[in-house]
Amino acid sequence: DTGVSQDPRHKITKRGQNVTFRCDPISEHNRLYWYRQTLGQGPEFLTYFQNEAQLEKSRLLSDRFSAERPKGSFSTLEIQRTEQGDSAMYLCASSLGEGAVGYTFGSGTRLTVV
Amino acid sequence: GQSLEQPSEVTAVEGAIVQINCTYQTSGFYGLSWYQQHDGGAPTFLSYNALDGLEETGRFSSFLSRSDSYGYLLLQELQMKDSASYFCAVSYQGGKLIFGQGTELSVKP
């Protein structure tokens, strides 16, 4: 297992278009998290799943954002009608249980909205 | 609300010891973690304090004092490769992390 994988690494899109990102967690990890990070800031929590259930969503996650984890394995994050303010690094992380030790991040998808 | 304060930048020389502080205004959290992030890379877990006191992991140590709402990361025997951003983060039920804004560490020869 090579850790948490995210695809694509980079995405440039025009304002108003929809984009979808994929995250493949570490296989035995039951929890999966999405964060957003802008330049010079720490990651901001967006949402998390325990298996296939989405258990918490941040107020940052507007109705243009939707995340799924259909079979409790990989997850997708979709942004509809992208805006320039959506430009950021979108990070995925996974963990086994709630413990901070072993919490593993992927390298992220960098989104640029032009 | 929840907030964590860190210095924005710290500079130190190779071989030295550096301490990165984190003060917070939040409660009900499970513990304080530290992450390292190189430019364009994934945040990497360094250390975690569930209880007050010092945790040591190789060249890195972390400290937490809940009564003082304060923690720090101590890096010893600094190496050039330690130049990176360092984030403190508190963890909540479910595993959600709330991060500070990060400290950019520059290690000079």
PDB file of C-alpha atoms in Angstrom:
ATOM      1  CA  ASP A   1       0.000   0.000   0.000  1.00  0.00           C
ATOM      2  CA  THR A   2       1.537   3.313  -1.070  1.00  0.00           C
ATOM      3  CA  GLY A   3      -0.511   5.601   1.142  1.00  0.00           C
ATOM      4  CA  VAL A   4      -3.309   8.007   0.264  1.00  0.00           C
ATOM      5  CA  SER A   5      -3.616   8.706  -3.469  1.00  0.00           C
ATOM      6  CA  GLN A   6      -5.340  11.693  -5.020  1.00  0.00           C
ATOM      7  CA  ASP A   7      -6.182  12.288  -8.647  1.00  0.00           C
ATOM      8  CA  PRO A   8      -5.614  14.520 -10.494  1.00  0.00           C
ATOM      9  CA  ARG A   9      -2.607  16.325  -8.977  1.00  0.00           C
ATOM     10  CA  HIS A  10      -3.458  19.524 -10.810  1.00  0.00           C
ATOM     11  CA  LYS A  11      -6.665  20.809 -12.388  1.00  0.00           C
ATOM     12  CA  ILE A  12      -7.211  24.056 -14.253  1.00  0.00           C
ATOM     13  CA  THR A  13     -10.811  24.859 -15.050  1.00  0.00           C
ATOM     14  CA  LYS A  14     -12.852  27.774 -16.276  1.00  0.00           C
ATOM     15  CA  ARG A  15     -15.189  29.550 -13.912  1.00  0.00           C
ATOM     16  CA  GLY A  16     -18.615  27.951 -13.987  1.00  0.00           C
ATOM     17  CA  GLN A  17     -17.418  24.465 -14.891  1.00  0.00           C
ATOM     18  CA  ASN A  18     -17.853  21.409 -12.674  1.00  0.00           C
ATOM     19  CA  VAL A  19     -14.858  19.467 -11.388  1.00  0.00           C
ATOM     20  CA  THR A  20     -14.496  16.142  -9.580  1.00  0.00           C
ATOM     21  CA  PHE A  21     -11.554  14.909  -7.549  1.00  0.00           C
ATOM     22  CA  ARG A  22     -10.854  11.368  -6.411  1.00  0.00           C
ATOM     23  CA  CYS A  23      -9.202  10.074  -3.241  1.00  0.00           C
ATOM     24  CA  ASP A  24      -8.076   6.511  -2.584  1.00  0.00           C
ATOM     25  CA  PRO A  25      -7.348   6.055   1.126  1.00  0.00           C
ATOM     26  CA  ILE A  26      -5.127   3.496   2.801  1.00  0.00           C
ATOM     27  CA  SER A  27      -7.104   0.302   2.330  1.00  0.00           C
ATOM     28  CA  GLU A  28      -7.651  -0.630   5.969  1.00  0.00           C
ATOM     29  CA  HIS A  29      -8.582   2.909   7.053  1.00  0.00           C
ATOM     30  CA  ASN A  30     -12.285   3.332   7.754  1.00  0.00           C
ATOM     31  CA  ARG A  31     -12.274   7.125   8.101  1.00  0.00           C
ATOM     32  CA  LEU A  32     -11.717   9.542   5.235  1.00  0.00           C
ATOM     33  CA  TYR A  33     -11.434  13.323   5.461  1.00  0.00           C
ATOM     34  CA  TRP A  34     -11.403  16.203   2.996  1.00  0.00           C
ATOM     35  CA  TYR A  35      -9.589  19.478   3.698  1.00  0.00           C
ATOM     36  CA  ARG A  36      -8.952  22.624   1.706  1.00  0.00           C
ATOM     37  CA  GLN A  37      -5.705  24.591   1.948  1.00  0.00           C
ATOM     38  CA  THR A  38      -4.959  28.005   0.492  1.00  0.00           C
ATOM     39  CA  LEU A  39      -1.509  29.515   0.171  1.00  0.00           C
ATOM     40  CA  GLY A  40       0.069  30.357   3.513  1.00  0.00           C
ATOM     41  CA  GLN A  41      -2.756  28.867   5.541  1.00  0.00           C
ATOM     42  CA  GLY A  42      -3.325  25.635   7.409  1.00  0.00           C
ATOM     43  CA  PRO A  43      -5.689  22.998   6.035  1.00  0.00           C
ATOM     44  CA  GLU A  44      -9.385  23.670   6.731  1.00  0.00           C
ATOM     45  CA  PHE A  45     -11.730  20.786   7.474  1.00  0.00           C
ATOM     46  CA  LEU A  46     -14.495  20.213   4.918  1.00  0.00           C
ATOM     47  CA  THR A  47     -16.102  16.843   5.647  1.00  0.00           C
ATOM     48  CA  TYR A  48     -15.455  13.296   6.788  1.00  0.00           C
ATOM     49  CA  PHE A  49     -16.757   9.777   6.289  1.00  0.00           C
ATOM     50  CA  GLN A  50     -16.780   6.728   8.483  1.00  0.00           C
ATOM     51  CA  ASN A  51     -17.025   3.888   6.002  1.00  0.00           C
ATOM     52  CA  GLU A  52     -19.687   5.083   3.528  1.00  0.00           C
ATOM     53  CA  ALA A  53     -21.512   7.391   5.948  1.00  0.00           C
ATOM     54  CA  GLN A  54     -20.815  11.126   5.748  1.00  0.00           C
ATOM     55  CA  LEU A  55     -20.843  12.133   9.418  1.00  0.00           C
ATOM     56  CA  GLU A  56     -19.933  15.809   9.440  1.00  0.00           C
ATOM     57  CA  LYS A  57     -19.825  18.710   6.991  1.00  0.00           C
ATOM     58  CA  SER A  58     -18.220  22.086   7.616  1.00  0.00           C
ATOM     59  CA  ARG A  59     -20.071  25.339   6.999  1.00  0.00           C
ATOM     60  CA  LEU A  60     -17.320  25.923   4.416  1.00  0.00           C
ATOM     61  CA  LEU A  61     -18.933  23.202   2.310  1.00  0.00           C
ATOM     62  CA  SER A  62     -21.506  25.199   0.360  1.00  0.00           C
ATOM     63  CA  ASP A  63     -24.283  23.526  -1.607  1.00  0.00           C
ATOM     64  CA  ARG A  64     -22.017  23.613  -4.673  1.00  0.00           C
ATOM     65  CA  PHE A  65     -19.802  21.020  -3.000  1.00  0.00           C
ATOM     66  CA  SER A  66     -20.716  17.374  -2.646  1.00  0.00           C
ATOM     67  CA  ALA A  67     -18.694  14.420  -1.448  1.00  0.00           C
ATOM     68  CA  GLU A  68     -19.394  10.720  -1.670  1.00  0.00           C
ATOM     69  CA  ARG A  69     -17.797   7.497  -0.542  1.00  0.00           C
ATOM     70  CA  PRO A  70     -20.149   4.985  -2.141  1.00  0.00           C
ATOM     71  CA  LYS A  71     -18.618   1.700  -1.031  1.00  0.00           C
ATOM     72  CA  GLY A  72     -16.601   2.868   1.908  1.00  0.00           C
ATOM     73  CA  SER A  73     -13.401   2.796  -0.118  1.00  0.00           C
ATOM     74  CA  PHE A  74     -12.514   5.649  -2.495  1.00  0.00           C
ATOM     75  CA  SER A  75     -14.185   9.052  -2.243  1.00  0.00           C
ATOM     76  CA  THR A  76     -15.026  11.808  -4.697  1.00  0.00           C
ATOM     77  CA  LEU A  77     -15.388  15.527  -4.105  1.00  0.00           C
ATOM     78  CA  GLU A  78     -17.356  17.456  -6.712  1.00  0.00           C
ATOM     79  CA  ILE A  79     -17.516  21.213  -7.035  1.00  0.00           C
ATOM     80  CA  GLN A  80     -20.285  22.546  -9.252  1.00  0.00           C
ATOM     81  CA  ARG A  81     -20.244  25.962 -10.952  1.00  0.00           C
ATOM     82  CA  THR A  82     -16.693  26.675  -9.840  1.00  0.00           C
ATOM     83  CA  GLU A  83     -15.745  30.177  -8.697  1.00  0.00           C
ATOM     84  CA  GLN A  84     -12.316  31.795  -8.512  1.00  0.00           C
ATOM     85  CA  GLY A  85     -12.497  31.562  -4.731  1.00  0.00           C
ATOM     86  CA  ASP A  86     -12.510  27.779  -5.023  1.00  0.00           C
ATOM     87  CA  SER A  87      -8.886  27.867  -6.169  1.00  0.00           C
ATOM     88  CA  ALA A  88      -6.979  25.938  -3.499  1.00  0.00           C
ATOM     89  CA  MET A  89      -5.264  22.663  -2.694  1.00  0.00           C
ATOM     90  CA  TYR A  90      -7.803  19.976  -1.823  1.00  0.00           C
ATOM     91  CA  LEU A  91      -6.317  17.431   0.556  1.00  0.00           C
ATOM     92  CA  CYS A  92      -7.647  14.014   1.453  1.00  0.00           C
ATOM     93  CA  ALA A  93      -6.630  12.106   4.565  1.00  0.00           C
ATOM     94  CA  SER A  94      -7.494   8.751   6.055  1.00  0.00           C
ATOM     95  CA  SER A  95      -7.229   7.115   9.455  1.00  0.00           C
ATOM     96  CA  LEU A  96      -8.128   3.965  11.312  1.00  0.00           C
ATOM     97  CA  GLY A  97     -10.443   5.168  14.021  1.00  0.00           C
ATOM     98  CA  GLU A  98     -10.304   8.610  15.604  1.00  0.00           C
ATOM     99  CA  GLY A  99      -6.667   8.477  16.581  1.00  0.00           C
ATOM    100  CA  ALA A 100      -4.341  11.232  15.432  1.00  0.00           C
ATOM    101  CA  VAL A 101      -1.429   8.828  15.171  1.00  0.00           C
ATOM    102  CA  GLY A 102      -1.472   7.267  11.753  1.00  0.00           C
ATOM    103  CA  TYR A 103      -3.598  10.012  10.234  1.00  0.00           C
ATOM    104  CA  THR A 104      -2.226  10.110   6.686  1.00  0.00           C
ATOM    105  CA  PHE A 105      -2.657  12.829   4.101  1.00  0.00           C
ATOM    106  CA  GLY A 106      -2.450  12.566   0.346  1.00  0.00           C
ATOM    107  CA  SER A 107      -0.449  15.024  -1.726  1.00  0.00           C
ATOM    108  CA  GLY A 108      -3.588  16.870  -2.758  1.00  0.00           C
ATOM    109  CA  THR A 109      -5.245  18.162  -5.895  1.00  0.00           C
ATOM    110  CA  ARG A 110      -4.371  21.739  -6.757  1.00  0.00           C
ATOM    111  CA  LEU A 111      -7.355  23.469  -8.356  1.00  0.00           C
ATOM    112  CA  THR A 112      -6.982  26.680 -10.307  1.00  0.00           C
ATOM    113  CA  VAL A 113     -10.149  28.385 -11.496  1.00  0.00           C
ATOM    114  CA  VAL A 114      -9.552  30.906 -14.296  1.00  0.00           C
TER     115      VAL A 114
ATOM    116  CA  GLY B   1     -14.668  29.809  18.247  1.00  0.00           C
ATOM    117  CA  GLN B   2     -11.623  27.686  17.712  1.00  0.00           C
ATOM    118  CA  SER B   3      -8.266  29.291  16.981  1.00  0.00           C
ATOM    119  CA  LEU B   4      -4.625  28.295  17.160  1.00  0.00           C
ATOM    120  CA  GLU B   5      -1.816  30.841  17.019  1.00  0.00           C
ATOM    121  CA  GLN B   6       1.689  30.115  15.746  1.00  0.00           C
ATOM    122  CA  PRO B   7       4.577  32.382  14.750  1.00  0.00           C
ATOM    123  CA  SER B   8       4.524  32.853  10.988  1.00  0.00           C
ATOM    124  CA  GLU B   9       8.271  32.423  10.490  1.00  0.00           C
ATOM    125  CA  VAL B  10      11.257  31.057  12.408  1.00  0.00           C
ATOM    126  CA  THR B  11      14.881  30.988  11.278  1.00  0.00           C
ATOM    127  CA  ALA B  12      17.648  28.858  12.792  1.00  0.00           C
ATOM    128  CA  VAL B  13      21.049  27.473  11.853  1.00  0.00           C
ATOM    129  CA  GLU B  14      21.979  23.918  11.052  1.00  0.00           C
ATOM    130  CA  GLY B  15      22.707  21.876  14.171  1.00  0.00           C
ATOM    131  CA  ALA B  16      20.764  24.184  16.466  1.00  0.00           C
ATOM    132  CA  ILE B  17      17.590  23.592  18.489  1.00  0.00           C
ATOM    133  CA  VAL B  18      14.380  25.441  17.659  1.00  0.00           C
ATOM    134  CA  GLN B  19      11.042  25.641  19.444  1.00  0.00           C
ATOM    135  CA  ILE B  20       7.785  26.415  17.626  1.00  0.00           C
ATOM    136  CA  ASN B  21       4.992  27.539  19.926  1.00  0.00           C
ATOM    137  CA  CYS B  22       1.265  27.040  19.566  1.00  0.00           C
ATOM    138  CA  THR B  23      -1.311  28.783  21.734  1.00  0.00           C
ATOM    139  CA  TYR B  24      -4.956  27.965  21.353  1.00  0.00           C
ATOM    140  CA  GLN B  25      -8.417  29.164  22.261  1.00  0.00           C
ATOM    141  CA  THR B  26     -10.568  26.090  22.129  1.00  0.00           C
ATOM    142  CA  SER B  27     -11.761  23.347  24.421  1.00  0.00           C
ATOM    143  CA  GLY B  28     -13.099  19.831  24.379  1.00  0.00           C
ATOM    144  CA  PHE B  29     -10.380  18.559  22.101  1.00  0.00           C
ATOM    145  CA  TYR B  30      -8.777  15.141  22.304  1.00  0.00           C
ATOM    146  CA  GLY B  31      -5.170  16.141  21.738  1.00  0.00           C
ATOM    147  CA  LEU B  32      -2.617  18.344  19.983  1.00  0.00           C
ATOM    148  CA  SER B  33      -0.775  17.144  16.883  1.00  0.00           C
ATOM    149  CA  TRP B  34       2.098  18.509  14.839  1.00  0.00           C
ATOM    150  CA  TYR B  35       2.531  18.169  11.079  1.00  0.00           C
ATOM    151  CA  GLN B  36       5.351  19.010   8.694  1.00  0.00           C
ATOM    152  CA  GLN B  37       4.672  20.122   5.133  1.00  0.00           C
ATOM    153  CA  HIS B  38       7.258  20.748   2.431  1.00  0.00           C
ATOM    154  CA  ASP B  39       6.322  22.963  -0.516  1.00  0.00           C
ATOM    155  CA  GLY B  40       3.806  21.160  -2.705  1.00  0.00           C
ATOM    156  CA  GLY B  41       3.795  18.106  -0.460  1.00  0.00           C
ATOM    157  CA  ALA B  42       1.417  16.320   1.862  1.00  0.00           C
ATOM    158  CA  PRO B  43       1.269  17.253   5.543  1.00  0.00           C
ATOM    159  CA  THR B  44       3.180  14.554   7.411  1.00  0.00           C
ATOM    160  CA  PHE B  45       2.387  13.561  10.989  1.00  0.00           C
ATOM    161  CA  LEU B  46       5.212  14.277  13.455  1.00  0.00           C
ATOM    162  CA  SER B  47       3.923  14.030  17.018  1.00  0.00           C
ATOM    163  CA  TYR B  48       0.807  13.880  19.190  1.00  0.00           C
ATOM    164  CA  ASN B  49       0.043  14.809  22.798  1.00  0.00           C
ATOM    165  CA  ALA B  50      -3.143  13.432  24.299  1.00  0.00           C
ATOM    166  CA  LEU B  51      -2.015  14.270  27.822  1.00  0.00           C
ATOM    167  CA  ASP B  52      -0.037  17.128  29.337  1.00  0.00           C
ATOM    168  CA  GLY B  53       3.703  16.681  29.216  1.00  0.00           C
ATOM    169  CA  LEU B  54       6.487  15.909  26.817  1.00  0.00           C
ATOM    170  CA  GLU B  55       6.463  13.339  24.005  1.00  0.00           C
ATOM    171  CA  GLU B  56       9.783  12.503  22.368  1.00  0.00           C
ATOM    172  CA  THR B  57      10.216  10.963  18.925  1.00  0.00           C
ATOM    173  CA  GLY B  58      13.794  11.003  17.741  1.00  0.00           C
ATOM    174  CA  ARG B  59      14.911  14.577  17.003  1.00  0.00           C
ATOM    175  CA  PHE B  60      11.365  15.873  17.528  1.00  0.00           C
ATOM    176  CA  SER B  61       9.627  16.449  20.865  1.00  0.00           C
ATOM    177  CA  SER B  62       6.243  17.948  21.562  1.00  0.00           C
ATOM    178  CA  PHE B  63       4.758  19.401  24.713  1.00  0.00           C
ATOM    179  CA  LEU B  64       1.233  20.197  25.840  1.00  0.00           C
ATOM    180  CA  SER B  65      -0.083  22.140  28.820  1.00  0.00           C
ATOM    181  CA  ARG B  66      -3.894  22.279  28.813  1.00  0.00           C
ATOM    182  CA  SER B  67      -3.944  24.581  31.855  1.00  0.00           C
ATOM    183  CA  ASP B  68      -1.863  27.127  29.922  1.00  0.00           C
ATOM    184  CA  SER B  69      -3.604  26.482  26.545  1.00  0.00           C
ATOM    185  CA  TYR B  70      -0.152  26.057  25.089  1.00  0.00           C
ATOM    186  CA  GLY B  71       2.000  23.569  23.295  1.00  0.00           C
ATOM    187  CA  TYR B  72       5.261  23.497  21.407  1.00  0.00           C
ATOM    188  CA  LEU B  73       7.297  21.451  18.972  1.00  0.00           C
ATOM    189  CA  LEU B  74      11.019  21.155  19.661  1.00  0.00           C
ATOM    190  CA  LEU B  75      13.359  20.232  16.838  1.00  0.00           C
ATOM    191  CA  GLN B  76      16.917  19.263  17.760  1.00  0.00           C
ATOM    192  CA  GLU B  77      20.063  18.896  15.657  1.00  0.00           C
ATOM    193  CA  LEU B  78      18.472  20.883  12.854  1.00  0.00           C
ATOM    194  CA  GLN B  79      19.175  19.760   9.320  1.00  0.00           C
ATOM    195  CA  MET B  80      18.682  21.615   6.049  1.00  0.00           C
ATOM    196  CA  LYS B  81      15.899  19.163   5.147  1.00  0.00           C
ATOM    197  CA  ASP B  82      13.915  20.391   8.175  1.00  0.00           C
ATOM    198  CA  SER B  83      13.162  23.615   6.269  1.00  0.00           C
ATOM    199  CA  ALA B  84       9.391  23.357   5.837  1.00  0.00           C
ATOM    200  CA  SER B  85       6.088  24.581   7.242  1.00  0.00           C
ATOM    201  CA  TYR B  86       4.999  23.212  10.611  1.00  0.00           C
ATOM    202  CA  PHE B  87       1.375  23.124  11.757  1.00  0.00           C
ATOM    203  CA  CYS B  88      -0.161  22.456  15.121  1.00  0.00           C
ATOM    204  CA  ALA B  89      -3.655  20.966  15.078  1.00  0.00           C
ATOM    205  CA  VAL B  90      -6.236  19.973  17.654  1.00  0.00           C
ATOM    206  CA  SER B  91      -8.309  16.854  17.131  1.00  0.00           C
ATOM    207  CA  TYR B  92     -11.988  16.413  17.926  1.00  0.00           C
ATOM    208  CA  GLN B  93     -14.504  13.613  18.060  1.00  0.00           C
ATOM    209  CA  GLY B  94     -14.579  11.793  14.772  1.00  0.00           C
ATOM    210  CA  GLY B  95     -10.985  12.686  14.014  1.00  0.00           C
ATOM    211  CA  LYS B  96     -11.607  16.173  12.622  1.00  0.00           C
ATOM    212  CA  LEU B  97      -8.491  18.381  12.850  1.00  0.00           C
ATOM    213  CA  ILE B  98      -8.433  22.153  13.294  1.00  0.00           C
ATOM    214  CA  PHE B  99      -5.087  23.575  12.189  1.00  0.00           C
ATOM    215  CA  GLY B 100      -3.092  26.657  13.037  1.00  0.00           C
ATOM    216  CA  GLN B 101      -1.892  28.873  10.200  1.00  0.00           C
ATOM    217  CA  GLY B 102       1.542  27.318  10.206  1.00  0.00           C
ATOM    218  CA  THR B 103       5.134  28.325  10.922  1.00  0.00           C
ATOM    219  CA  GLU B 104       7.634  28.475   8.091  1.00  0.00           C
ATOM    220  CA  LEU B 105      10.991  27.228   9.363  1.00  0.00           C
ATOM    221  CA  SER B 106      14.125  28.225   7.474  1.00  0.00           C
ATOM    222  CA  VAL B 107      17.318  26.378   8.368  1.00  0.00           C
ATOM    223  CA  LYS B 108      20.492  28.208   7.361  1.00  0.00           C
ATOM    224  CA  PRO B 109      23.942  26.628   6.942  1.00  0.00           C
TER     225      PRO B 109
END
